[in-house]
PDB file of C-alpha atoms in Angstrom:
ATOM      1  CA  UNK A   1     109.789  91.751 101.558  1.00  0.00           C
ATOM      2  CA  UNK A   2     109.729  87.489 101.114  1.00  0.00           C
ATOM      3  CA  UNK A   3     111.771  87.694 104.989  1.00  0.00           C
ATOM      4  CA  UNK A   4     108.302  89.757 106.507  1.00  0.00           C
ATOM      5  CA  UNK A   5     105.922  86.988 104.599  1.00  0.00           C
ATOM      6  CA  UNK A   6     107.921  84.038 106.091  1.00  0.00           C
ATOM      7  CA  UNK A   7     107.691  86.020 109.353  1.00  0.00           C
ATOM      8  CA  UNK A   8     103.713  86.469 108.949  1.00  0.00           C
ATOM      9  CA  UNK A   9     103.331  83.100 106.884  1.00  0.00           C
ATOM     10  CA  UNK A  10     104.540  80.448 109.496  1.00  0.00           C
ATOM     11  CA  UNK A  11     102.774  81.689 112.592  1.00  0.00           C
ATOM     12  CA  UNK A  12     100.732  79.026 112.457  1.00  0.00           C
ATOM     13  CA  UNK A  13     104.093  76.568 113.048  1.00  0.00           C
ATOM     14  CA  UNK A  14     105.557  79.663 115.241  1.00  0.00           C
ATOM     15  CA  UNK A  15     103.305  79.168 118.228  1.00  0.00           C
ATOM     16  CA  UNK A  16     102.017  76.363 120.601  1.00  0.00           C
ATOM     17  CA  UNK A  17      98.329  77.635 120.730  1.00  0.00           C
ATOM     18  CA  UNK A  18      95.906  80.101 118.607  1.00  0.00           C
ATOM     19  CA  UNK A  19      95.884  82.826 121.002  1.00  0.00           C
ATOM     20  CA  UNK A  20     100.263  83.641 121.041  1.00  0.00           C
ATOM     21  CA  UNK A  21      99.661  82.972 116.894  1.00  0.00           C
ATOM     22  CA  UNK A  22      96.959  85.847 117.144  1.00  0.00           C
ATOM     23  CA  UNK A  23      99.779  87.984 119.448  1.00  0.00           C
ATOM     24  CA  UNK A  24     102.345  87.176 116.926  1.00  0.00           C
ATOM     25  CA  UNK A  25     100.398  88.922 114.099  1.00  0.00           C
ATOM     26  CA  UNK A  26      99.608  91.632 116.371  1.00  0.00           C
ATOM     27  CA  UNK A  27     103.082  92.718 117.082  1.00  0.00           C
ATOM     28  CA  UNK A  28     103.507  92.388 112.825  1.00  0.00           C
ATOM     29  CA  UNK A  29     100.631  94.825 112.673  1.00  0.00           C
ATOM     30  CA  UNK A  30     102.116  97.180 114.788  1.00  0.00           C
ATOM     31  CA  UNK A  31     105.310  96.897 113.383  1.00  0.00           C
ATOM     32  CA  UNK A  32     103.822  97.770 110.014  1.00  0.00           C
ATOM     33  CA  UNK A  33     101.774 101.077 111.770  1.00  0.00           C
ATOM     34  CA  UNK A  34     105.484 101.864 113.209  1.00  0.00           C
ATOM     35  CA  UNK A  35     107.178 101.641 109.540  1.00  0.00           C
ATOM     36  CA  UNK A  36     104.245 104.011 107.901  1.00  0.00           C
ATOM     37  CA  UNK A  37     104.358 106.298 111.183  1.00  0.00           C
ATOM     38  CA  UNK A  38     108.161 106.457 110.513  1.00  0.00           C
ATOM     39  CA  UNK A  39     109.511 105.043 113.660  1.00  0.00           C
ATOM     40  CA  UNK A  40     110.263 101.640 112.879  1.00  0.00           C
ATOM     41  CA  UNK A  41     110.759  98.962 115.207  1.00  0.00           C
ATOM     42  CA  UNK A  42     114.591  97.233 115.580  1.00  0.00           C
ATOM     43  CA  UNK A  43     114.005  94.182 114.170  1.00  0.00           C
ATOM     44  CA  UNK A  44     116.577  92.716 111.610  1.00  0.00           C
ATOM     45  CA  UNK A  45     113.427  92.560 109.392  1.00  0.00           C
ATOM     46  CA  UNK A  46     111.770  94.786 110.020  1.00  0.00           C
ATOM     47  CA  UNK A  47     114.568  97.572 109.503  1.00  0.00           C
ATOM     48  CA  UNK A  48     115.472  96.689 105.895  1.00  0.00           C
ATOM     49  CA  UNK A  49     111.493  96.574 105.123  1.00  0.00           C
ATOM     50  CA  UNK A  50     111.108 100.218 106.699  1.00  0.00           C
ATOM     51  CA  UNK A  51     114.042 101.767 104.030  1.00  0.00           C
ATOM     52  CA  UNK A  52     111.835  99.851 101.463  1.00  0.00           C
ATOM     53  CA  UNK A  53     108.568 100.888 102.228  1.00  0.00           C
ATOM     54  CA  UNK A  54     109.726 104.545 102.139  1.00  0.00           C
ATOM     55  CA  UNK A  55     112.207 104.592  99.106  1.00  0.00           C
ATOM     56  CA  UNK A  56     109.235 103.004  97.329  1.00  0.00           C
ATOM     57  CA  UNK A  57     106.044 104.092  99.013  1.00  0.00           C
ATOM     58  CA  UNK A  58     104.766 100.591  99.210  1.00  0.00           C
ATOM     59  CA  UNK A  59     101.233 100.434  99.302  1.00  0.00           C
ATOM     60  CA  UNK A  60     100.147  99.877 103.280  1.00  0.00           C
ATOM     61  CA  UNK A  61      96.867  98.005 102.754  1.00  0.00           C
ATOM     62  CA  UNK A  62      98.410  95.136 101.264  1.00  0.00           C
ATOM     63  CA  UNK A  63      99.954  94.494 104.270  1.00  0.00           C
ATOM     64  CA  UNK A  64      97.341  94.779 106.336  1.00  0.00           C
ATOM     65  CA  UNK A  65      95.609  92.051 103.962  1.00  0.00           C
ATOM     66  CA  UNK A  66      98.660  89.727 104.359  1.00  0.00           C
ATOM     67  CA  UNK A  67      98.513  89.448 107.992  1.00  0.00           C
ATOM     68  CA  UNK A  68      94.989  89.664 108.575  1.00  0.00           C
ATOM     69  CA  UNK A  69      94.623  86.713 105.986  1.00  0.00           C
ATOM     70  CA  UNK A  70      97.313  84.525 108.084  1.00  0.00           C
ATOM     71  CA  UNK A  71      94.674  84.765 110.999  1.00  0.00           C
ATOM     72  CA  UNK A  72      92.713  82.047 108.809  1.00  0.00           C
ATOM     73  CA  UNK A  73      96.045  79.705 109.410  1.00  0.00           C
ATOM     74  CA  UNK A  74      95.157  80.054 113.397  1.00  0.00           C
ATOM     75  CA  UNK A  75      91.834  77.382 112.637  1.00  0.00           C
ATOM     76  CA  UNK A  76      91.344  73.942 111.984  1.00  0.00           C
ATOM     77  CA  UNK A  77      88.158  74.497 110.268  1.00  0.00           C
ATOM     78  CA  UNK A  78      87.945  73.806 106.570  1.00  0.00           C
ATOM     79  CA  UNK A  79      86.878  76.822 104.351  1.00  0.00           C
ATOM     80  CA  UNK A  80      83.073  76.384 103.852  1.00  0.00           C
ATOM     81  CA  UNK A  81      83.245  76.952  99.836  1.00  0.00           C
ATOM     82  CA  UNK A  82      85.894  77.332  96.900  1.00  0.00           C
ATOM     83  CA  UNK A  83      85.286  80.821  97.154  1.00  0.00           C
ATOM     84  CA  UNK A  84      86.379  81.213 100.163  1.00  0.00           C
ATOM     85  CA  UNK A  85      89.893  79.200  99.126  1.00  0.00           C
ATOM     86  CA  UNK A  86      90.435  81.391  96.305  1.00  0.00           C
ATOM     87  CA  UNK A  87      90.171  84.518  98.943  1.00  0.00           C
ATOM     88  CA  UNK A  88      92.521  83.090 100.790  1.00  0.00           C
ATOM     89  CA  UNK A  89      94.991  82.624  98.300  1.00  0.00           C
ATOM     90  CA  UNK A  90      94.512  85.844  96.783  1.00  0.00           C
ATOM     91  CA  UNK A  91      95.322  87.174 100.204  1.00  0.00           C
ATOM     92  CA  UNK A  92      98.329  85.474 100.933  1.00  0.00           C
ATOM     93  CA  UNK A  93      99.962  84.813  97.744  1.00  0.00           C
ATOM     94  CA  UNK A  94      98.591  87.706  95.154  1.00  0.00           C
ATOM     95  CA  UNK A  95      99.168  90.322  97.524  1.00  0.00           C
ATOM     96  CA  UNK A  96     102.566  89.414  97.932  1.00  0.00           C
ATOM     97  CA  UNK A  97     103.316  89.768  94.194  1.00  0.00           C
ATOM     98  CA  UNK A  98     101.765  93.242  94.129  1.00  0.00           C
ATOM     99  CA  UNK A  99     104.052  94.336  96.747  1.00  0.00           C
ATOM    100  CA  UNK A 100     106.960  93.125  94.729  1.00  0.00           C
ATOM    101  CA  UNK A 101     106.006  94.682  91.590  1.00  0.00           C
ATOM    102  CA  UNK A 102     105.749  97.383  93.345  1.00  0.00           C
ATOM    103  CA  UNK A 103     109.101  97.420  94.609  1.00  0.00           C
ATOM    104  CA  UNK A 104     110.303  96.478  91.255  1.00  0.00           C
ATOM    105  CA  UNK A 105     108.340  99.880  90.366  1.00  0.00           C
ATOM    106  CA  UNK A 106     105.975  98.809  88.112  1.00  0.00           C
ATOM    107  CA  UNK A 107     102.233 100.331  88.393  1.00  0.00           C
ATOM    108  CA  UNK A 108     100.434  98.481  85.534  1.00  0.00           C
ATOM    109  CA  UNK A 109      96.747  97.052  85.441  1.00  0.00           C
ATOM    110  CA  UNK A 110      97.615  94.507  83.338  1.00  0.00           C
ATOM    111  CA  UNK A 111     100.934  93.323  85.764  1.00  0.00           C
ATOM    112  CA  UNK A 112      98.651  93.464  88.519  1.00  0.00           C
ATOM    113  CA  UNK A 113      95.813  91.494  86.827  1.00  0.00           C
ATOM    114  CA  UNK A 114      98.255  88.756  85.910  1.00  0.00           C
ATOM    115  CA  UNK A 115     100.233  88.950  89.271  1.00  0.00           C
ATOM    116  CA  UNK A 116      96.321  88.228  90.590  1.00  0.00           C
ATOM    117  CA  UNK A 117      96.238  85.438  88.653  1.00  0.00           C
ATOM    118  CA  UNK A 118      99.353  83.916  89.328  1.00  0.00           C
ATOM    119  CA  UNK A 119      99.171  84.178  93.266  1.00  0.00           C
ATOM    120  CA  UNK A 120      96.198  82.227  93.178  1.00  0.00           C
ATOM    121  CA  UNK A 121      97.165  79.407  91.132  1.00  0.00           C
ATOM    122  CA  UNK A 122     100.683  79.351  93.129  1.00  0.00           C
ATOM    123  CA  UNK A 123      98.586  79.102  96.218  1.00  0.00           C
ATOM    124  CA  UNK A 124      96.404  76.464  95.115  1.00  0.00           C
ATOM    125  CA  UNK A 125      99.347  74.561  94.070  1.00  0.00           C
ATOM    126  CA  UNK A 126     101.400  75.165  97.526  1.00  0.00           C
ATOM    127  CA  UNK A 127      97.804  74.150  99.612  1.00  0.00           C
ATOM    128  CA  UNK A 128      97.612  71.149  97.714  1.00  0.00           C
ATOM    129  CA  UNK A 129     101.531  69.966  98.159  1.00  0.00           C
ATOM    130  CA  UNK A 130     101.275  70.612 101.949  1.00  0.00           C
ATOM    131  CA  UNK A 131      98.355  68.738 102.665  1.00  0.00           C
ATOM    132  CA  UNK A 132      99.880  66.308 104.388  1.00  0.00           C
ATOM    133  CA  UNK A 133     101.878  68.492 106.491  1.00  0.00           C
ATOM    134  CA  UNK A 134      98.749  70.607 107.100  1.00  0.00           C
ATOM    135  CA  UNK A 135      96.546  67.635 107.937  1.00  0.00           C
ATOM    136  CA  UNK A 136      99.292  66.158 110.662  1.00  0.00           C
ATOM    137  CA  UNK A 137      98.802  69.176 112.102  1.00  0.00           C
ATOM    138  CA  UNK A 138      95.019  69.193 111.877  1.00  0.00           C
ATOM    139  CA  UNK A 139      94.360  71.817 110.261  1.00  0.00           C
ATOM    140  CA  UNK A 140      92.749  71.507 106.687  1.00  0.00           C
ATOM    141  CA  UNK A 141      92.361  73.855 103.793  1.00  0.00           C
ATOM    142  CA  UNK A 142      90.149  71.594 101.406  1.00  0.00           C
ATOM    143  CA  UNK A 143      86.490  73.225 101.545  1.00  0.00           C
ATOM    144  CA  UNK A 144      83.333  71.661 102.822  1.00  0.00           C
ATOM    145  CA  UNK A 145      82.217  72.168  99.708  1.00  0.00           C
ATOM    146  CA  UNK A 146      84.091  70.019  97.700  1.00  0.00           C
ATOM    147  CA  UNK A 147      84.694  67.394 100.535  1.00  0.00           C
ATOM    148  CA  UNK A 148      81.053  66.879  99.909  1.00  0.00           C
ATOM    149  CA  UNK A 149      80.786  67.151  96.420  1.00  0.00           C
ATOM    150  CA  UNK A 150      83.071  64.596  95.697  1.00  0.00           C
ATOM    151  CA  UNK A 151      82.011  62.343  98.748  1.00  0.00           C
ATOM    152  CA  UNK A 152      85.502  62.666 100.935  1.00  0.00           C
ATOM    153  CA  UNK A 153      85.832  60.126 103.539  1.00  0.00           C
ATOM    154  CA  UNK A 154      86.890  62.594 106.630  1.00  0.00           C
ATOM    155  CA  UNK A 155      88.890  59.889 108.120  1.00  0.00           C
ATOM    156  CA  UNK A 156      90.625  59.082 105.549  1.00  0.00           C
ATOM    157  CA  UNK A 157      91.955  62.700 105.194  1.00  0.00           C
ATOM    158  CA  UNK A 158      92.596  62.691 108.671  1.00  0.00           C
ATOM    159  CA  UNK A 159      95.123  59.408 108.503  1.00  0.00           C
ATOM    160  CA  UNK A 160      96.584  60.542 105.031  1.00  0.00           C
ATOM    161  CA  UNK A 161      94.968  57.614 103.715  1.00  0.00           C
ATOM    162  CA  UNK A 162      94.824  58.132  99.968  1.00  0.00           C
ATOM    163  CA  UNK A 163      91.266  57.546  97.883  1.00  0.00           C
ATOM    164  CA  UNK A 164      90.085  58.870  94.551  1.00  0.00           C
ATOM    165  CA  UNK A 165      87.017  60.901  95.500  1.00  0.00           C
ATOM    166  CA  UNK A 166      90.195  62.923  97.629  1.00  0.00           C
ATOM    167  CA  UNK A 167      92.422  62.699  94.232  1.00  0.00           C
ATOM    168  CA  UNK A 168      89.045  64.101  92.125  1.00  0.00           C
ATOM    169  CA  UNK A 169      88.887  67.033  94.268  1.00  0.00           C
ATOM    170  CA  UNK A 170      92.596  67.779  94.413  1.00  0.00           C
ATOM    171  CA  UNK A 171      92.649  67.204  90.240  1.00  0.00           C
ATOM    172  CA  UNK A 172      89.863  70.438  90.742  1.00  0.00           C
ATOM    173  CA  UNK A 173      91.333  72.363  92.246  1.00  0.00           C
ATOM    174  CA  UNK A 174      94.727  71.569  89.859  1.00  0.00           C
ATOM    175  CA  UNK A 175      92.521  72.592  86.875  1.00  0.00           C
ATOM    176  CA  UNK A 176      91.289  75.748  88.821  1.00  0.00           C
ATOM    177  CA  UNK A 177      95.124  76.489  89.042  1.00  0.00           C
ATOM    178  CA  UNK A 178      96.202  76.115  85.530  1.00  0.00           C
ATOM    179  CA  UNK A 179      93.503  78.251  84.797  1.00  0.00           C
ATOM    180  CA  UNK A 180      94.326  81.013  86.520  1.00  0.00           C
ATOM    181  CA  UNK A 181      97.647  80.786  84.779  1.00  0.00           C
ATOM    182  CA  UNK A 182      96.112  80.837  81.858  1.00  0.00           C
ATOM    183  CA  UNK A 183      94.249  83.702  82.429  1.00  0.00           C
ATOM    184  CA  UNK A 184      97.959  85.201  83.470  1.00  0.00           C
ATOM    185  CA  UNK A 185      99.588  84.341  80.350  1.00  0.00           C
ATOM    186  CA  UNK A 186      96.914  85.840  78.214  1.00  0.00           C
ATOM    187  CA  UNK A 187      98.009  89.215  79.464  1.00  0.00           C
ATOM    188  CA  UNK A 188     101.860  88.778  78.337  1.00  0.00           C
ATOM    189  CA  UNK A 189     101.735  91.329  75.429  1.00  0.00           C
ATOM    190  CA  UNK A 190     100.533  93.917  77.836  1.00  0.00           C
ATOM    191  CA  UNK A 191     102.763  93.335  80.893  1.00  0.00           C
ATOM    192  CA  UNK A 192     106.441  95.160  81.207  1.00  0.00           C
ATOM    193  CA  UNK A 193     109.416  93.174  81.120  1.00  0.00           C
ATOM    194  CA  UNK A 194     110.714  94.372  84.110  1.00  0.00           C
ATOM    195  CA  UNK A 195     107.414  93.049  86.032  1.00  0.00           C
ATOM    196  CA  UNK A 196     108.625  88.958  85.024  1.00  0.00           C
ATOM    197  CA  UNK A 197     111.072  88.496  87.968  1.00  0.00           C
ATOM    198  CA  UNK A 198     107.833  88.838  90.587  1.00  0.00           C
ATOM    199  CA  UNK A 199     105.811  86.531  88.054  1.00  0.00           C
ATOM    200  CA  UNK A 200     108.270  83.709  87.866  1.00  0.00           C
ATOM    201  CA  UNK A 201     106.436  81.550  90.422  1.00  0.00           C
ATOM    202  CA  UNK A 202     104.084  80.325  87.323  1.00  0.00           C
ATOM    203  CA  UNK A 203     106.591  78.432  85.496  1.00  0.00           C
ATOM    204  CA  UNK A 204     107.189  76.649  89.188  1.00  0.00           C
ATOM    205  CA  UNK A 205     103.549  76.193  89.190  1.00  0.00           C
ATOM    206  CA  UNK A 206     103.144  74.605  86.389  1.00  0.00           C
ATOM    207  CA  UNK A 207     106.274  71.911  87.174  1.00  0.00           C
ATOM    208  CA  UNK A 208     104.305  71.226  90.553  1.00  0.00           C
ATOM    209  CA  UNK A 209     100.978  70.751  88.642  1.00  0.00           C
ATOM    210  CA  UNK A 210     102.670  68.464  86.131  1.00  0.00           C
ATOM    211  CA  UNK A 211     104.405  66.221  88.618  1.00  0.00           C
ATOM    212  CA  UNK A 212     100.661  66.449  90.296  1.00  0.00           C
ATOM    213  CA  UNK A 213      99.209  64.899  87.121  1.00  0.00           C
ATOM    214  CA  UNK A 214     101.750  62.270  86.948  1.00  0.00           C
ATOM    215  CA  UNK A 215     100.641  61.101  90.245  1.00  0.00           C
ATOM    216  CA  UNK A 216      96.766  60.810  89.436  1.00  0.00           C
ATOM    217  CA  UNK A 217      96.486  63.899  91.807  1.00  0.00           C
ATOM    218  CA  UNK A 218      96.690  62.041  95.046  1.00  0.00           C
ATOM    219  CA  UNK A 219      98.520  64.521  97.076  1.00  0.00           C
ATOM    220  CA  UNK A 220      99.621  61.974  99.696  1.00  0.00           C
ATOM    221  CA  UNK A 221     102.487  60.349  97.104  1.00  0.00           C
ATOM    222  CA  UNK A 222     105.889  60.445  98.726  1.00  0.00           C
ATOM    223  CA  UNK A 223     107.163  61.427  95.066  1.00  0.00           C
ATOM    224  CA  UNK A 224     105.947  64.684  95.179  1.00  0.00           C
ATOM    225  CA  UNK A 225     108.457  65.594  98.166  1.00  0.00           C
ATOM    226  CA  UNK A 226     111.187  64.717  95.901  1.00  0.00           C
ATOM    227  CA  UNK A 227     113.435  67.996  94.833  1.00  0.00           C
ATOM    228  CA  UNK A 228     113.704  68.667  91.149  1.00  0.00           C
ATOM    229  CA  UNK A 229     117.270  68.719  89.896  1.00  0.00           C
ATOM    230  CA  UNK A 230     115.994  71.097  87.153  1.00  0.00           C
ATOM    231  CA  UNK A 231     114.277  73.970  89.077  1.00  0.00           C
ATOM    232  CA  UNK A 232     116.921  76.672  89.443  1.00  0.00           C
ATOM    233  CA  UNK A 233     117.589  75.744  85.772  1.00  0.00           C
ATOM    234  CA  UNK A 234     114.755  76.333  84.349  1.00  0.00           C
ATOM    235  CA  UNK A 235     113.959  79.161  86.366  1.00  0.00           C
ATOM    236  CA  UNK A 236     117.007  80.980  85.271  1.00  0.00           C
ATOM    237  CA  UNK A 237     116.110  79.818  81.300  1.00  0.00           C
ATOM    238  CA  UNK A 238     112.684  81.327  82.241  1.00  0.00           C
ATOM    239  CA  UNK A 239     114.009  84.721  83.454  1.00  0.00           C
ATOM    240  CA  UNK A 240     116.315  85.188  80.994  1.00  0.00           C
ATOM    241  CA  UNK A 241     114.220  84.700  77.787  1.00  0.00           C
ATOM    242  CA  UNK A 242     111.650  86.770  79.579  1.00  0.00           C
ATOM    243  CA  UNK A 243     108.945  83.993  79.822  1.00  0.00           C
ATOM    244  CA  UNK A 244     106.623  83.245  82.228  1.00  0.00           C
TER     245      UNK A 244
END
């Protein structure tokens, strides 16, 4: 399942020009028709994801969702509004965490709600730590709307050149994140234990948004590329006591 979202998610980096990105996710979409037709293609992903999708009737439209969505990654036009951001990330983050509850088999509204939330803030948080990637490649993900809002300098995104009206719009979209997860965690009583392992990107999350804040939010800091020693650590702590 994460091997056919790495296949869908760096198209973008995949291809030389929009037009063999948009023939890349064309092939994944009818790979996906093959799968639920019940000839799959011979693809060393797309084999193992065929024996999935039928031992566990994985639902079809999500993805459909996931590859349309990485059509967006194919632009260099900023989103026009937040709203439009948080579709995005719904579409390429929460919809992958619905297909792995799924195949963790777990059909619950309240899993799903907080698997909702979670996505988002986990791909608010991932936008905001590849900015700099993104932007060398010209392609930005921070909305019009808050580039003008806060009064962004377009150059100065453009040549990674850090300034605080960019670190006040980052620190938004940061609080929009932790929010989300909030949201997530005030659902714990009602969610199954099995559903934690495809929730567990929340605690990672949060250590991204912390090491944000320590930063003053400017995304272009060379110590947020550092790795934490800690991760699989606490990760393990995390699944293990159940906590998200």
């Amino acid at each position: 399942l994460y091997a056919f979202n790495l296949e869908v998610a760096k198209t973008r980096e995949a291809v030389s020009e929009p037009m063999l990105g948009e023939i890349r996710l064309q092939w994944w979409r009818e790979a996906i028709e093959c799968i639920y037709e019940g000839s799959p293609r011979r693809h060393e992903v797309v084999l193992p994801l065929a024996k999935l999708v039928t031992e566990l009737a994985l639902t079809r439209e999500h993805f459909d969702v996931l590859i349309d969505v990485r059509a967006r990654d194919l632009s260099e036009d900023a989103p026009e509004s937040l709203d439009a951001l948080l579709q995005y990330a719904e579409g390429t983050s929460a919809t992958l965490i619905w297909l792995a509850l799924e195949a963790l088999g777990i059909r619950s509204n309240a899993a799903s709600e907080a698997a909702r939330h979670v996505g988002i803030a986990w791909a608010l948080t991932g936008l905001v730590r590849a900015m700099p990637f993104h932007l060398s490649q010209r392609r930005l993900y921070l909305p019009e709307e808050l580039i003008a809002r806060h009064g962004i300098q377009r150059r100065n995104l453009l040549e990674l050149r850090p300034e605080p009206a960019i670190a006040s719009a980052v620190e938004e979209i940061a609080a929009l994140a932790r929010e989300h997860l909030k949201k997530a965690r005030a659902l714990k009583g009602e969610i199954p234990q099995a559903a934690i392992p495809a929730l567990l990107l929340a605690p990672l999350a949060d250590m991204h948004l912390r090491r944000l804040a320590k930063v003053h939010y400017d995304p272009f800091d060379a110590r947020l590329t550092l790795p934490s020693r800690f991760v699989g650590i606490r990760l393990a702590m995390k699944m293990m006591t159940g906590r998200y």
